Amino acid sequence: MGHLRSELLLEPLRADDDILFATTPRSDRPLVLLAGHVDTVPPQDNLPGRIEGETVFGLGASDMKGGVAVMLELAEWATTAELELDLGFLFFAREELPADESPVPGFLAESPEAREAQLVIVLEPTDNELHVGCVGNLNAQLTFHGTSAHSARPWTGENAIHIAAAALAPLAGLDPVDVEVDGLVFREVVSAVAIEGGIADNVVPDRCVARLNYRYAPGRSREQAEARVREVAADADVEILGNSPPAHVVVDRPLVARLREAGGLHVKPKQAWTPVAQFAEAGLDAVNFGPGATRYAHKADEQIEIPELQRTYDILRTFAGSV
């Protein structure tokens, strides 16, 4: 985080390898925390970056170096602006890794200043729309057991791959479950995402392992999500590998209404998991709003439009109370 710290004009309250956190001088005004991650997915022959016309190309341009750039510009502007809201700036690492490696929950547990935020805006790519809530993300490992045998005499054993295939086949026929929350529709989906089994071409396998991913709507608890997976995979031994809960929907809060009005923003449900869930789990209201285009996130030709960066910057300046 050292290179970011040198660019941040505000005095950090915390600065280490995983977290850089600073606020404008505190007052009795509401605190709004702007948050963004600095890590990216691995390079795909898209380094170094470049600018062509009004487009920035390069690794992380959309997810979410564009949002980070807007945060840095706003931090500089906030040092001299007349604000109606106090602003906090949280830069963090390891977002593109499994959620249990994120430094955010530990930081929130240790930072009473950050927990004072009345709204968190995560500048993930949203095409400059306001994406509220987010779906939970559960990963499970399913182990199917059989009895090994010679493949020339399969009737003397029980093929674990066949057992798995029969158990997983109904997943292909499962329709998404639409769940409406505050007028927004989230879609719950269960998908088999990996499968492995067998030790040799002449052996009927006694074990097959599959991975399952379940995206579940706000309002469903971790325990309910795990029960749903066990119901779907009743013929397997189920091990929950990770379970990141959804974020609650906030569309009726005054600060969210203020943000919507500042940019005339369209509101959509977040049909993905983002760090808003970690802020929500800490008891904070959080939304997604950023300049990146979701269609370019994680792609080899990742890119972001300069006018979209400017638009996010202008909207957040208006939101904070000074233009």
CSV table of C-alpha atoms in Angstrom, one decimal:
chain,number,residue,atom,x,y,z
A,1,MET,CA,0.0,0.0,0.0
A,2,GLY,CA,3.1,2.3,0.1
A,3,HIS,CA,2.6,3.7,-3.3
A,4,LEU,CA,-1.1,4.6,-2.5
A,5,ARG,CA,-0.1,6.2,0.8
A,6,SER,CA,2.3,8.5,-1.0
A,7,GLU,CA,-0.6,9.7,-3.2
A,8,LEU,CA,-3.1,10.1,-0.4
A,9,LEU,CA,-3.1,13.7,1.0
A,10,LEU,CA,-5.2,12.7,4.1
A,11,GLU,CA,-3.3,11.4,7.1
A,12,PRO,CA,-4.0,7.6,7.3
A,13,LEU,CA,-5.5,6.2,10.5
A,14,ARG,CA,-4.1,2.8,9.4
A,15,ALA,CA,-1.6,1.8,6.8
A,16,ASP,CA,-0.1,-1.6,6.3
A,17,ASP,CA,0.3,-4.2,3.6
A,18,ASP,CA,-3.4,-5.0,3.5
A,19,ILE,CA,-5.2,-1.9,4.6
A,20,LEU,CA,-5.0,1.9,3.9
A,21,PHE,CA,-7.7,3.8,5.8
A,22,ALA,CA,-8.1,7.6,6.2
A,23,THR,CA,-10.9,10.1,6.7
A,24,THR,CA,-11.5,13.8,6.3
A,25,PRO,CA,-11.4,15.7,9.6
A,26,ARG,CA,-14.3,14.3,11.6
A,27,SER,CA,-17.3,16.5,12.6
A,28,ASP,CA,-20.9,15.8,13.5
A,29,ARG,CA,-21.7,15.2,9.9
A,30,PRO,CA,-22.6,11.7,8.8
A,31,LEU,CA,-19.6,9.5,7.8
A,32,VAL,CA,-19.7,7.8,4.4
A,33,LEU,CA,-17.0,5.3,3.7
A,34,LEU,CA,-15.7,4.8,0.1
A,35,ALA,CA,-14.1,1.4,-0.3
A,36,GLY,CA,-12.2,-0.4,-3.0
A,37,HIS,CA,-9.7,-3.2,-3.5
A,38,VAL,CA,-6.3,-2.8,-5.0
A,39,ASP,CA,-5.6,-6.4,-6.2
A,40,THR,CA,-6.5,-7.9,-9.5
A,41,VAL,CA,-6.8,-11.3,-11.2
A,42,PRO,CA,-3.6,-12.6,-12.8
A,43,PRO,CA,-2.3,-10.8,-15.9
A,44,GLN,CA,-3.6,-12.0,-19.3
A,45,ASP,CA,-1.0,-10.3,-21.6
A,46,ASN,CA,-2.7,-7.0,-20.6
A,47,LEU,CA,0.3,-5.2,-19.0
A,48,PRO,CA,1.4,-2.5,-19.4
A,49,GLY,CA,-1.8,-0.5,-19.7
A,50,ARG,CA,-2.4,2.1,-22.4
A,51,ILE,CA,-4.8,4.9,-23.3
A,52,GLU,CA,-6.5,4.9,-26.7
A,53,GLY,CA,-8.8,7.8,-27.3
A,54,GLU,CA,-11.2,8.0,-24.4
A,55,THR,CA,-10.5,4.4,-23.2
A,56,VAL,CA,-8.0,3.1,-20.7
A,57,PHE,CA,-7.0,-0.5,-21.4
A,58,GLY,CA,-5.1,-2.8,-19.0
A,59,LEU,CA,-5.2,-5.3,-16.1
A,60,GLY,CA,-7.8,-4.2,-13.5
A,61,ALA,CA,-9.0,-1.2,-15.5
A,62,SER,CA,-12.6,-2.1,-14.8
A,63,ASP,CA,-12.2,-4.2,-11.7
A,64,MET,CA,-11.3,-2.0,-10.0
A,65,LYS,CA,-8.4,0.3,-10.7
A,66,GLY,CA,-10.9,2.8,-12.1
A,67,GLY,CA,-12.8,2.9,-8.9
A,68,VAL,CA,-9.5,3.3,-6.9
A,69,ALA,CA,-8.5,6.2,-9.2
A,70,VAL,CA,-11.8,7.9,-8.5
A,71,MET,CA,-11.3,7.4,-4.7
A,72,LEU,CA,-7.8,9.0,-4.9
A,73,GLU,CA,-9.1,12.0,-6.8
A,74,LEU,CA,-11.9,12.4,-4.4
A,75,ALA,CA,-9.5,12.2,-1.4
A,76,GLU,CA,-7.5,15.0,-2.9
A,77,TRP,CA,-10.6,17.1,-3.7
A,78,ALA,CA,-11.9,16.5,-0.2
A,79,THR,CA,-8.9,18.2,1.5
A,80,THR,CA,-10.1,21.6,0.2
A,81,ALA,CA,-13.8,21.2,-0.4
A,82,GLU,CA,-16.7,22.3,1.7
A,83,LEU,CA,-18.4,19.1,2.6
A,84,GLU,CA,-21.8,18.2,3.9
A,85,LEU,CA,-20.7,14.7,4.7
A,86,ASP,CA,-17.5,13.3,6.2
A,87,LEU,CA,-15.7,11.0,3.9
A,88,GLY,CA,-13.6,7.9,4.7
A,89,PHE,CA,-11.4,6.1,2.2
A,90,LEU,CA,-10.7,2.4,2.6
A,91,PHE,CA,-8.3,0.6,0.3
A,92,PHE,CA,-7.8,-3.1,0.9
A,93,ALA,CA,-6.0,-6.1,-0.6
A,94,ARG,CA,-6.9,-9.7,-1.3
A,95,GLU,CA,-10.4,-9.2,-2.6
A,96,GLU,CA,-9.9,-11.5,-5.6
A,97,LEU,CA,-8.9,-14.4,-3.3
A,98,PRO,CA,-11.3,-16.6,-1.3
A,99,ALA,CA,-13.4,-14.5,1.1
A,100,ASP,CA,-11.8,-16.1,4.2
A,101,GLU,CA,-8.5,-14.4,3.1
A,102,SER,CA,-10.0,-10.9,3.1
A,103,PRO,CA,-8.6,-8.4,5.6
A,104,VAL,CA,-11.8,-6.5,5.7
A,105,PRO,CA,-13.7,-8.3,8.5
A,106,GLY,CA,-10.7,-8.2,10.9
A,107,PHE,CA,-10.2,-4.5,10.1
A,108,LEU,CA,-13.8,-3.7,10.8
A,109,ALA,CA,-13.7,-5.6,14.1
A,110,GLU,CA,-10.7,-3.5,15.1
A,111,SER,CA,-11.7,-0.1,13.8
A,112,PRO,CA,-14.4,1.8,15.7
A,113,GLU,CA,-13.9,4.8,13.4
A,114,ALA,CA,-14.9,2.7,10.3
A,115,ARG,CA,-17.9,1.2,12.1
A,116,GLU,CA,-19.3,4.7,12.6
A,117,ALA,CA,-20.0,4.9,8.8
A,118,GLN,CA,-23.7,5.5,8.1
A,119,LEU,CA,-23.2,4.2,4.5
A,120,VAL,CA,-20.4,2.3,2.7
A,121,ILE,CA,-20.0,2.8,-1.0
A,122,VAL,CA,-18.0,0.0,-2.6
A,123,LEU,CA,-16.7,1.2,-6.0
A,124,GLU,CA,-16.9,-2.2,-7.7
A,125,PRO,CA,-17.8,-2.1,-11.4
A,126,THR,CA,-21.5,-1.4,-11.8
A,127,ASP,CA,-21.6,0.6,-15.1
A,128,ASN,CA,-22.5,3.6,-13.0
A,129,GLU,CA,-25.7,2.0,-11.8
A,130,LEU,CA,-26.5,1.6,-8.1
A,131,HIS,CA,-26.4,-2.1,-7.2
A,132,VAL,CA,-27.9,-2.9,-3.9
A,133,GLY,CA,-27.6,-6.0,-1.7
A,134,CYS,CA,-25.8,-9.0,-3.1
A,135,VAL,CA,-26.3,-12.8,-3.2
A,136,GLY,CA,-24.6,-15.2,-0.8
A,137,ASN,CA,-21.9,-17.5,-2.2
A,138,LEU,CA,-21.6,-21.0,-0.8
A,139,ASN,CA,-19.1,-23.6,-2.1
A,140,ALA,CA,-19.4,-27.3,-1.1
A,141,GLN,CA,-17.6,-30.5,-1.8
A,142,LEU,CA,-19.7,-33.6,-2.4
A,143,THR,CA,-18.2,-37.0,-2.0
A,144,PHE,CA,-20.0,-40.0,-3.5
A,145,HIS,CA,-18.9,-43.5,-2.4
A,146,GLY,CA,-19.1,-46.8,-4.3
A,147,THR,CA,-17.2,-50.1,-4.4
A,148,SER,CA,-14.2,-50.6,-6.6
A,149,ALA,CA,-14.1,-53.5,-9.1
A,150,HIS,CA,-12.5,-54.6,-12.4
A,151,SER,CA,-14.0,-52.6,-15.3
A,152,ALA,CA,-14.5,-55.9,-17.1
A,153,ARG,CA,-16.8,-57.1,-14.3
A,154,PRO,CA,-18.5,-53.8,-13.1
A,155,TRP,CA,-21.5,-55.7,-11.6
A,156,THR,CA,-19.1,-56.9,-8.8
A,157,GLY,CA,-18.7,-53.3,-7.6
A,158,GLU,CA,-20.6,-50.0,-7.5
A,159,ASN,CA,-19.5,-47.2,-9.7
A,160,ALA,CA,-19.1,-43.9,-7.7
A,161,ILE,CA,-19.1,-41.8,-10.9
A,162,HIS,CA,-22.4,-43.3,-12.0
A,163,ILE,CA,-23.8,-42.6,-8.5
A,164,ALA,CA,-22.6,-39.0,-8.8
A,165,ALA,CA,-24.0,-38.6,-12.3
A,166,ALA,CA,-27.4,-39.8,-11.2
A,167,ALA,CA,-27.4,-37.6,-8.1
A,168,LEU,CA,-26.3,-34.5,-10.0
A,169,ALA,CA,-28.5,-34.9,-13.1
A,170,PRO,CA,-31.5,-33.2,-11.5
A,171,LEU,CA,-29.5,-30.0,-11.0
A,172,ALA,CA,-29.6,-29.5,-14.8
A,173,GLY,CA,-33.4,-29.3,-14.5
A,174,LEU,CA,-33.5,-26.9,-11.6
A,175,ASP,CA,-34.9,-23.5,-12.6
A,176,PRO,CA,-33.6,-20.4,-10.9
A,177,VAL,CA,-35.6,-19.4,-7.9
A,178,ASP,CA,-36.6,-15.7,-8.0
A,179,VAL,CA,-36.7,-14.0,-4.7
A,180,GLU,CA,-38.1,-10.5,-4.4
A,181,VAL,CA,-36.6,-8.2,-1.8
A,182,ASP,CA,-37.9,-4.6,-1.6
A,183,GLY,CA,-39.1,-4.8,-5.1
A,184,LEU,CA,-35.9,-6.2,-6.5
A,185,VAL,CA,-35.6,-9.7,-7.8
A,186,PHE,CA,-32.6,-11.9,-6.9
A,187,ARG,CA,-32.1,-15.3,-8.5
A,188,GLU,CA,-31.0,-18.3,-6.5
A,189,VAL,CA,-29.0,-20.8,-8.5
A,190,VAL,CA,-27.2,-24.1,-7.8
A,191,SER,CA,-24.5,-25.3,-10.1
A,192,ALA,CA,-22.1,-28.2,-10.3
A,193,VAL,CA,-18.8,-26.5,-11.1
A,194,ALA,CA,-16.2,-29.4,-10.9
A,195,ILE,CA,-16.0,-33.2,-10.8
A,196,GLU,CA,-13.2,-35.7,-10.3
A,197,GLY,CA,-13.1,-39.5,-10.0
A,198,GLY,CA,-11.3,-42.6,-11.1
A,199,ILE,CA,-7.8,-44.0,-10.8
A,200,ALA,CA,-7.4,-46.1,-13.9
A,201,ASP,CA,-9.2,-47.1,-17.1
A,202,ASN,CA,-9.6,-50.7,-15.9
A,203,VAL,CA,-11.0,-49.9,-12.4
A,204,VAL,CA,-14.6,-49.1,-11.5
A,205,PRO,CA,-14.0,-46.2,-9.1
A,206,ASP,CA,-15.2,-46.3,-5.5
A,207,ARG,CA,-15.1,-42.5,-5.0
A,208,CYS,CA,-16.1,-39.4,-6.9
A,209,VAL,CA,-15.9,-35.8,-5.8
A,210,ALA,CA,-17.9,-32.9,-7.1
A,211,ARG,CA,-17.9,-29.2,-6.3
A,212,LEU,CA,-21.2,-27.3,-5.9
A,213,ASN,CA,-21.8,-23.5,-6.0
A,214,TYR,CA,-24.9,-22.0,-4.5
A,215,ARG,CA,-25.9,-18.3,-4.9
A,216,TYR,CA,-28.6,-17.4,-2.4
A,217,ALA,CA,-30.7,-14.3,-1.9
A,218,PRO,CA,-30.7,-11.8,0.9
A,219,GLY,CA,-32.9,-12.9,3.7
A,220,ARG,CA,-31.7,-16.5,3.7
A,221,SER,CA,-29.3,-17.4,6.5
A,222,ARG,CA,-26.1,-19.3,6.3
A,223,GLU,CA,-27.7,-22.2,8.0
A,224,GLN,CA,-30.7,-22.2,5.6
A,225,ALA,CA,-28.3,-22.1,2.6
A,226,GLU,CA,-26.3,-25.1,4.0
A,227,ALA,CA,-29.5,-27.0,4.6
A,228,ARG,CA,-30.6,-26.4,1.0
A,229,VAL,CA,-27.3,-27.8,-0.3
A,230,ARG,CA,-27.6,-30.9,1.9
A,231,GLU,CA,-31.1,-31.4,0.5
A,232,VAL,CA,-30.0,-31.2,-3.1
A,233,ALA,CA,-27.0,-33.5,-2.4
A,234,ALA,CA,-28.8,-36.0,-0.2
A,235,ASP,CA,-26.8,-39.0,-1.6
A,236,ALA,CA,-23.4,-37.5,-0.9
A,237,ASP,CA,-21.2,-36.6,2.1
A,238,VAL,CA,-21.3,-32.8,2.1
A,239,GLU,CA,-18.4,-30.6,3.3
A,240,ILE,CA,-19.0,-26.9,3.3
A,241,LEU,CA,-15.8,-25.3,1.9
A,242,GLY,CA,-16.9,-21.7,2.2
A,243,ASN,CA,-20.1,-19.8,2.9
A,244,SER,CA,-20.1,-16.0,2.4
A,245,PRO,CA,-23.6,-14.6,3.4
A,246,PRO,CA,-25.6,-12.1,1.3
A,247,ALA,CA,-25.9,-8.4,2.0
A,248,HIS,CA,-29.1,-6.9,3.1
A,249,VAL,CA,-30.9,-4.5,0.7
A,250,VAL,CA,-30.8,-0.8,1.5
A,251,VAL,CA,-32.9,1.3,-0.8
A,252,ASP,CA,-34.9,3.3,1.7
A,253,ARG,CA,-32.1,4.9,3.7
A,254,PRO,CA,-31.8,8.7,3.4
A,255,LEU,CA,-28.2,8.6,2.3
A,256,VAL,CA,-29.0,6.0,-0.4
A,257,ALA,CA,-31.8,8.2,-1.7
A,258,ARG,CA,-29.3,11.1,-1.7
A,259,LEU,CA,-26.9,9.1,-3.8
A,260,ARG,CA,-29.6,8.1,-6.2
A,261,GLU,CA,-30.7,11.7,-6.6
A,262,ALA,CA,-27.1,12.9,-7.1
A,263,GLY,CA,-26.8,11.0,-10.3
A,264,GLY,CA,-30.3,10.0,-11.3
A,265,LEU,CA,-29.1,6.4,-10.8
A,266,HIS,CA,-30.8,3.3,-11.9
A,267,VAL,CA,-31.2,0.7,-9.1
A,268,LYS,CA,-30.6,-3.0,-9.6
A,269,PRO,CA,-30.1,-6.1,-7.4
A,270,LYS,CA,-26.5,-7.3,-7.2
A,271,GLN,CA,-26.6,-10.8,-8.8
A,272,ALA,CA,-23.1,-11.6,-7.5
A,273,TRP,CA,-21.2,-11.6,-4.2
A,274,THR,CA,-19.1,-8.5,-3.4
A,275,PRO,CA,-17.5,-7.0,-0.2
A,276,VAL,CA,-20.7,-5.2,0.6
A,277,ALA,CA,-21.6,-8.5,2.3
A,278,GLN,CA,-18.7,-8.1,4.7
A,279,PHE,CA,-19.7,-4.6,5.6
A,280,ALA,CA,-23.3,-5.8,6.1
A,281,GLU,CA,-22.2,-8.6,8.4
A,282,ALA,CA,-20.5,-5.9,10.5
A,283,GLY,CA,-23.8,-4.1,10.8
A,284,LEU,CA,-23.2,-1.4,8.2
A,285,ASP,CA,-25.4,-0.4,5.3
A,286,ALA,CA,-23.4,-0.8,2.0
A,287,VAL,CA,-24.1,-0.5,-1.7
A,288,ASN,CA,-22.1,-1.0,-4.9
A,289,PHE,CA,-21.5,2.0,-7.2
A,290,GLY,CA,-18.6,2.3,-9.5
A,291,PRO,CA,-17.4,3.4,-13.0
A,292,GLY,CA,-16.2,0.0,-14.3
A,293,ALA,CA,-18.1,-1.9,-17.0
A,294,THR,CA,-19.1,-5.4,-15.6
A,295,ARG,CA,-18.8,-6.9,-19.1
A,296,TYR,CA,-15.1,-6.2,-19.1
A,297,ALA,CA,-14.2,-7.3,-15.6
A,298,HIS,CA,-11.5,-10.1,-15.5
A,299,LYS,CA,-11.2,-10.1,-19.3
A,300,ALA,CA,-8.0,-10.0,-21.4
A,301,ASP,CA,-9.2,-6.8,-23.0
A,302,GLU,CA,-10.2,-5.2,-19.7
A,303,GLN,CA,-11.0,-1.5,-20.2
A,304,ILE,CA,-12.8,1.5,-18.8
A,305,GLU,CA,-14.1,4.7,-20.5
A,306,ILE,CA,-12.7,8.0,-19.2
A,307,PRO,CA,-16.1,9.7,-19.4
A,308,GLU,CA,-17.4,7.0,-17.0
A,309,LEU,CA,-14.6,7.8,-14.5
A,310,GLN,CA,-15.5,11.4,-14.7
A,311,ARG,CA,-19.2,10.7,-14.2
A,312,THR,CA,-18.6,8.7,-11.0
A,313,TYR,CA,-16.3,11.4,-9.7
A,314,ASP,CA,-18.9,14.1,-10.4
A,315,ILE,CA,-21.8,12.1,-8.9
A,316,LEU,CA,-19.9,11.5,-5.7
A,317,ARG,CA,-18.8,15.1,-5.4
A,318,THR,CA,-22.4,16.2,-5.7
A,319,PHE,CA,-23.4,13.5,-3.2
A,320,ALA,CA,-20.9,14.7,-0.7
A,321,GLY,CA,-22.3,18.2,-0.9
A,322,SER,CA,-20.0,20.3,-3.0
A,323,VAL,CA,-19.5,20.8,-6.7
